[in-house]
Amino acid sequence: MNKRFLLIDGNSIIYRCFHAVYPKDPNVLPAKIKENFFDLFTSQLRKWLKLNSYGYGLLALDVDRKSFRTEILPIYKANREPMPQELVDWFPEIILKAREEGINALYAPRGYEADDLIGTLSRQLSEADYRVDIITIDKDLLQLVNHLVSVIRIKISSGLEINNHQNFSELNEGLSPFQIPLLKALAGDSSDNYSGIPGIGPKNATKLITDYQTKERLLSSLDNLPESRIKRSLQANLETLEKCLQLATIQTKIRFKYSLSDFTIKSENNSRTRKSN
């Protein structure tokens, strides 16, 4: 049995394909834009399927922008533009096209994001000794890396960056996967529209985590820190830190029904993908 699973962070990939083909020239016909989008989307799926011999695959999708995170922070991701209506209209075809390539799509349960769907599946699969590759653009999913789960980030300047258990620390400033939520909570995440702890930023956040390793050790050591702007900011924003940590932490135990057989990549799809360019 092929126990290798490809998990695709669908919305981020779909957005990237859309913006990659959307022309600056307003005279380009909508039909041509759509054709270019599906050509790129299909070629990307085939490229990723060739990375390894996968037995299973899934395109994980967000159902909407409301989730438990917007209940914690109503402005969470509120800085992002709504999805263009033409792209919304293409989603049934996107799902169909992915299925033609052997990849079924699954929406996250209401109240959660696709990241939480990916987080739960990657945990369950790795506990069952499946190897999991996650394709994404964002850094958020890096926290899911373990001895069987790799995160393959699409970087515009340098292609694919494979983050795995062996090289994670080297690629991520000495940090471990479990420390990524704390990094985001301290430094904030402008793309998700929360600012973290005032006056800290990524550089100071990384140093604090390197020195203290966990939130618990950092907070228990606050009184011993030398007087500084960072110490005062942490002391004044403990509630903010907890809230940001909830926003940054991907859920790995959400409930939803699925059958592993639903994600099987059919042999004819795998064969066609390996033969295509």
GROMACS .gro file of C-alpha atoms in nm:
model
  277
    1MET     CA    1   0.000   0.000   0.000
    2ASN     CA    2   0.129   0.347  -0.093
    3LYS     CA    3   0.119   0.544   0.233
    4ARG     CA    4   0.219   0.881   0.091
    5PHE     CA    5  -0.029   1.171   0.100
    6LEU     CA    6  -0.023   1.508  -0.079
    7LEU     CA    7  -0.213   1.787   0.100
    8ILE     CA    8  -0.260   2.110  -0.097
    9ASP     CA    9  -0.343   2.443   0.067
   10GLY     CA   10  -0.606   2.514  -0.195
   11ASN     CA   11  -0.710   2.876  -0.147
   12SER     CA   12  -0.357   3.017  -0.136
   13ILE     CA   13  -0.260   2.821  -0.447
   14ILE     CA   14  -0.575   2.920  -0.635
   15TYR     CA   15  -0.521   3.288  -0.552
   16ARG     CA   16  -0.162   3.266  -0.670
   17CYS     CA   17  -0.262   3.113  -1.002
   18PHE     CA   18  -0.534   3.374  -1.050
   19HIS     CA   19  -0.308   3.672  -0.986
   20ALA     CA   20  -0.029   3.519  -1.196
   21VAL     CA   21  -0.246   3.515  -1.508
   22TYR     CA   22  -0.465   3.820  -1.449
   23PRO     CA   23  -0.357   4.070  -1.715
   24LYS     CA   24  -0.278   4.437  -1.673
   25ASP     CA   25  -0.424   4.491  -2.017
   26PRO     CA   26  -0.803   4.545  -1.977
   27ASN     CA   27  -0.859   4.439  -2.338
   28VAL     CA   28  -0.775   4.074  -2.274
   29LEU     CA   29  -1.093   3.871  -2.310
   30PRO     CA   30  -1.235   3.706  -1.994
   31ALA     CA   31  -1.242   3.371  -2.174
   32LYS     CA   32  -0.866   3.396  -2.233
   33ILE     CA   33  -0.800   3.480  -1.868
   34LYS     CA   34  -1.000   3.177  -1.763
   35GLU     CA   35  -0.817   2.954  -2.011
   36ASN     CA   36  -0.479   3.076  -1.883
   37PHE     CA   37  -0.584   3.021  -1.523
   38PHE     CA   38  -0.687   2.660  -1.576
   39ASP     CA   39  -0.377   2.589  -1.783
   40LEU     CA   40  -0.158   2.714  -1.498
   41PHE     CA   41  -0.362   2.545  -1.225
   42THR     CA   42  -0.351   2.210  -1.403
   43SER     CA   43   0.021   2.233  -1.477
   44GLN     CA   44   0.091   2.312  -1.111
   45LEU     CA   45  -0.110   2.011  -0.992
   46ARG     CA   46   0.080   1.784  -1.231
   47LYS     CA   47   0.412   1.929  -1.119
   48TRP     CA   48   0.339   1.862  -0.752
   49LEU     CA   49   0.209   1.513  -0.816
   50LYS     CA   50   0.547   1.433  -0.972
   51LEU     CA   51   0.738   1.529  -0.657
   52ASN     CA   52   0.677   1.182  -0.512
   53SER     CA   53   0.474   0.872  -0.585
   54TYR     CA   54   0.156   0.964  -0.396
   55GLY     CA   55  -0.119   0.720  -0.310
   56TYR     CA   56  -0.352   0.990  -0.179
   57GLY     CA   57  -0.418   1.358  -0.239
   58LEU     CA   58  -0.647   1.639  -0.122
   59LEU     CA   59  -0.717   1.999  -0.219
   60ALA     CA   60  -0.815   2.167   0.111
   61LEU     CA   61  -1.047   2.469   0.079
   62ASP     CA   62  -1.191   2.741   0.303
   63VAL     CA   63  -1.570   2.752   0.317
   64ASP     CA   64  -1.577   3.124   0.409
   65ARG     CA   65  -1.381   3.381   0.606
   66LYS     CA   66  -1.572   3.342   0.932
   67SER     CA   67  -1.414   3.105   1.182
   68PHE     CA   68  -1.342   3.074   1.551
   69ARG     CA   69  -1.053   3.312   1.486
   70THR     CA   70  -1.283   3.595   1.375
   71GLU     CA   71  -1.475   3.541   1.699
   72ILE     CA   72  -1.151   3.593   1.891
   73LEU     CA   73  -1.051   3.891   1.675
   74PRO     CA   74  -1.321   4.036   1.447
   75ILE     CA   75  -1.060   4.211   1.229
   76TYR     CA   76  -0.873   3.885   1.163
   77LYS     CA   77  -0.786   3.885   0.789
   78ALA     CA   78  -1.017   4.186   0.742
   79ASN     CA   79  -0.738   4.361   0.550
   80ARG     CA   80  -0.770   4.115   0.262
   81GLU     CA   81  -0.969   4.195  -0.048
   82PRO     CA   82  -1.275   3.977  -0.110
   83MET     CA   83  -1.225   3.699  -0.361
   84PRO     CA   84  -1.303   3.830  -0.712
   85GLN     CA   85  -1.647   3.715  -0.820
   86GLU     CA   86  -1.519   3.560  -1.139
   87LEU     CA   87  -1.284   3.341  -0.935
   88VAL     CA   88  -1.571   3.246  -0.702
   89ASP     CA   89  -1.770   3.141  -1.009
   90TRP     CA   90  -1.485   2.915  -1.126
   91PHE     CA   91  -1.472   2.706  -0.807
   92PRO     CA   92  -1.699   2.424  -0.930
   93GLU     CA   93  -1.473   2.390  -1.235
   94ILE     CA   94  -1.160   2.413  -1.019
   95ILE     CA   95  -1.284   2.123  -0.807
   96LEU     CA   96  -1.374   1.926  -1.119
   97LYS     CA   97  -1.035   1.996  -1.279
   98ALA     CA   98  -0.853   1.882  -0.965
   99ARG     CA   99  -1.062   1.565  -0.963
  100GLU     CA  100  -0.966   1.498  -1.325
  101GLU     CA  101  -0.602   1.506  -1.211
  102GLY     CA  102  -0.679   1.258  -0.932
  103ILE     CA  103  -0.716   1.508  -0.646
  104ASN     CA  104  -1.046   1.540  -0.462
  105ALA     CA  105  -1.136   1.865  -0.284
  106LEU     CA  106  -1.269   1.903   0.069
  107TYR     CA  107  -1.399   2.218   0.239
  108ALA     CA  108  -1.303   2.286   0.599
  109PRO     CA  109  -1.590   2.244   0.847
  110ARG     CA  110  -1.772   2.568   0.926
  111GLY     CA  111  -1.598   2.761   1.200
  112TYR     CA  112  -1.254   2.647   1.088
  113GLU     CA  113  -1.005   2.721   0.812
  114ALA     CA  114  -0.840   2.495   0.557
  115ASP     CA  115  -0.525   2.515   0.772
  116ASP     CA  116  -0.713   2.339   1.053
  117LEU     CA  117  -0.835   2.073   0.812
  118ILE     CA  118  -0.477   2.019   0.694
  119GLY     CA  119  -0.352   2.022   1.052
  120THR     CA  120  -0.597   1.757   1.166
  121LEU     CA  121  -0.539   1.532   0.866
  122SER     CA  122  -0.160   1.560   0.885
  123ARG     CA  123  -0.165   1.466   1.253
  124GLN     CA  124  -0.399   1.170   1.202
  125LEU     CA  125  -0.209   1.047   0.897
  126SER     CA  126   0.136   1.074   1.053
  127GLU     CA  127   0.010   0.891   1.362
  128ALA     CA  128  -0.093   0.612   1.123
  129ASP     CA  129   0.259   0.612   0.970
  130TYR     CA  130   0.168   0.793   0.647
  131ARG     CA  131   0.420   1.030   0.495
  132VAL     CA  132   0.258   1.367   0.428
  133ASP     CA  133   0.372   1.648   0.198
  134ILE     CA  134   0.191   1.981   0.237
  135ILE     CA  135   0.204   2.230  -0.051
  136THR     CA  136   0.151   2.592   0.052
  137ILE     CA  137   0.268   2.948   0.005
  138ASP     CA  138   0.226   3.056   0.367
  139LYS     CA  139   0.456   3.001   0.664
  140ASP     CA  140   0.168   2.920   0.899
  141LEU     CA  141   0.170   2.549   0.817
  142LEU     CA  142   0.538   2.513   0.913
  143GLN     CA  143   0.423   2.434   1.267
  144LEU     CA  144   0.292   2.098   1.140
  145VAL     CA  145   0.633   1.958   1.039
  146ASN     CA  146   0.732   1.637   1.215
  147HIS     CA  147   0.928   1.321   1.134
  148LEU     CA  148   0.666   1.220   0.873
  149VAL     CA  149   0.519   1.557   0.769
  150SER     CA  150   0.703   1.795   0.534
  151VAL     CA  151   0.589   2.141   0.430
  152ILE     CA  152   0.681   2.239   0.075
  153ARG     CA  153   0.664   2.616   0.043
  154ILE     CA  154   0.626   2.782  -0.296
  155LYS     CA  155   0.868   3.074  -0.302
  156ILE     CA  156   0.840   3.313  -0.593
  157SER     CA  157   1.214   3.383  -0.608
  158SER     CA  158   1.354   3.035  -0.551
  159GLY     CA  159   1.097   2.773  -0.644
  160LEU     CA  160   1.007   2.508  -0.387
  161GLU     CA  161   1.150   2.505  -0.035
  162ILE     CA  162   1.111   2.168   0.138
  163ASN     CA  163   1.089   2.199   0.516
  164ASN     CA  164   1.129   1.866   0.690
  165HIS     CA  165   1.228   1.728   1.029
  166GLN     CA  166   1.597   1.721   0.934
  167ASN     CA  167   1.645   2.071   0.793
  168PHE     CA  168   1.376   2.271   0.974
  169SER     CA  169   1.603   2.444   1.223
  170GLU     CA  170   1.851   2.541   0.950
  171LEU     CA  171   1.579   2.695   0.732
  172ASN     CA  172   1.394   2.869   1.016
  173GLU     CA  173   1.654   3.060   1.220
  174GLY     CA  174   1.715   2.780   1.467
  175LEU     CA  175   1.350   2.738   1.565
  176SER     CA  176   1.149   2.418   1.595
  177PRO     CA  177   0.803   2.363   1.442
  178PHE     CA  178   0.622   2.389   1.776
  179GLN     CA  179   0.768   2.739   1.824
  180ILE     CA  180   0.615   2.889   1.508
  181PRO     CA  181   0.283   2.986   1.676
  182LEU     CA  182   0.471   3.166   1.953
  183LEU     CA  183   0.682   3.348   1.694
  184LYS     CA  184   0.367   3.468   1.518
  185ALA     CA  185   0.199   3.559   1.847
  186LEU     CA  186   0.493   3.771   1.961
  187ALA     CA  187   0.581   3.930   1.626
  188GLY     CA  188   0.232   3.946   1.474
  189ASP     CA  189   0.125   3.862   1.122
  190SER     CA  190   0.037   4.152   0.895
  191SER     CA  191  -0.118   3.922   0.634
  192ASP     CA  192  -0.365   3.796   0.896
  193ASN     CA  193  -0.414   4.148   1.034
  194TYR     CA  194  -0.289   4.113   1.390
  195SER     CA  195   0.013   4.296   1.526
  196GLY     CA  196   0.135   4.074   1.809
  197ILE     CA  197   0.308   4.236   2.107
  198PRO     CA  198   0.390   4.604   2.047
  199GLY     CA  199   0.757   4.678   1.998
  200ILE     CA  200   0.880   4.321   1.956
  201GLY     CA  201   0.881   4.225   1.588
  202PRO     CA  202   1.032   3.913   1.425
  203LYS     CA  203   1.396   3.969   1.528
  204ASN     CA  204   1.326   4.018   1.899
  205ALA     CA  205   1.064   3.744   1.896
  206THR     CA  206   1.314   3.496   1.754
  207LYS     CA  207   1.572   3.592   2.019
  208LEU     CA  208   1.320   3.554   2.302
  209ILE     CA  209   1.217   3.210   2.177
  210THR     CA  210   1.579   3.105   2.131
  211ASP     CA  211   1.656   3.211   2.488
  212TYR     CA  212   1.344   3.076   2.661
  213GLN     CA  213   1.211   2.807   2.422
  214THR     CA  214   0.845   2.815   2.535
  215LYS     CA  215   0.579   3.067   2.634
  216GLU     CA  216   0.567   2.922   2.986
  217ARG     CA  217   0.942   2.963   3.043
  218LEU     CA  218   0.935   3.314   2.896
  219LEU     CA  219   0.650   3.431   3.119
  220SER     CA  220   0.793   3.267   3.431
  221SER     CA  221   1.118   3.455   3.366
  222LEU     CA  222   0.961   3.798   3.310
  223ASP     CA  223   1.047   3.929   3.656
  224ASN     CA  224   1.411   3.837   3.601
  225LEU     CA  225   1.441   4.016   3.267
  226PRO     CA  226   1.635   4.343   3.277
  227GLU     CA  227   1.418   4.652   3.257
  228SER     CA  228   1.348   4.728   2.894
  229ARG     CA  229   1.078   4.830   2.650
  230ILE     CA  230   1.029   4.464   2.557
  231LYS     CA  231   0.980   4.356   2.920
  232ARG     CA  232   0.727   4.633   2.984
  233SER     CA  233   0.541   4.553   2.664
  234LEU     CA  234   0.516   4.184   2.751
  235GLN     CA  235   0.395   4.260   3.104
  236ALA     CA  236   0.130   4.497   2.971
  237ASN     CA  237   0.006   4.265   2.696
  238LEU     CA  238  -0.027   3.918   2.846
  239GLU     CA  239  -0.391   3.892   2.736
  240THR     CA  240  -0.295   3.999   2.383
  241LEU     CA  241  -0.026   3.731   2.375
  242GLU     CA  242  -0.278   3.461   2.467
  243LYS     CA  243  -0.522   3.586   2.206
  244CYS     CA  244  -0.257   3.599   1.933
  245LEU     CA  245  -0.138   3.250   2.025
  246GLN     CA  246  -0.492   3.120   1.971
  247LEU     CA  247  -0.499   3.289   1.630
  248ALA     CA  248  -0.160   3.149   1.531
  249THR     CA  249  -0.208   2.791   1.645
  250ILE     CA  250  -0.346   2.552   1.383
  251GLN     CA  251  -0.607   2.316   1.521
  252THR     CA  252  -0.519   1.949   1.483
  253LYS     CA  253  -0.819   1.781   1.644
  254ILE     CA  254  -1.125   1.918   1.466
  255ARG     CA  255  -1.411   1.680   1.395
  256PHE     CA  256  -1.526   1.595   1.046
  257LYS     CA  257  -1.623   1.280   0.863
  258TYR     CA  258  -1.414   1.136   0.584
  259SER     CA  259  -1.306   0.809   0.433
  260LEU     CA  260  -0.943   0.766   0.337
  261SER     CA  261  -1.056   0.597   0.017
  262ASP     CA  262  -1.212   0.929  -0.093
  263PHE     CA  263  -0.860   1.067  -0.132
  264THR     CA  264  -0.710   0.781  -0.330
  265ILE     CA  265  -0.533   0.901  -0.642
  266LYS     CA  266  -0.653   0.671  -0.917
  267SER     CA  267  -0.376   0.482  -1.093
  268GLU     CA  268  -0.478   0.617  -1.434
  269ASN     CA  269  -0.445   0.974  -1.303
  270ASN     CA  270  -0.103   0.906  -1.155
  271SER     CA  271   0.011   0.744  -1.477
  272ARG     CA  272  -0.112   1.031  -1.692
  273THR     CA  273   0.052   1.286  -1.463
  274ARG     CA  274   0.391   1.116  -1.477
  275LYS     CA  275   0.376   1.104  -1.856
  276SER     CA  276   0.265   1.466  -1.902
  277ASN     CA  277   0.501   1.760  -1.919
   0.00000   0.00000   0.00000
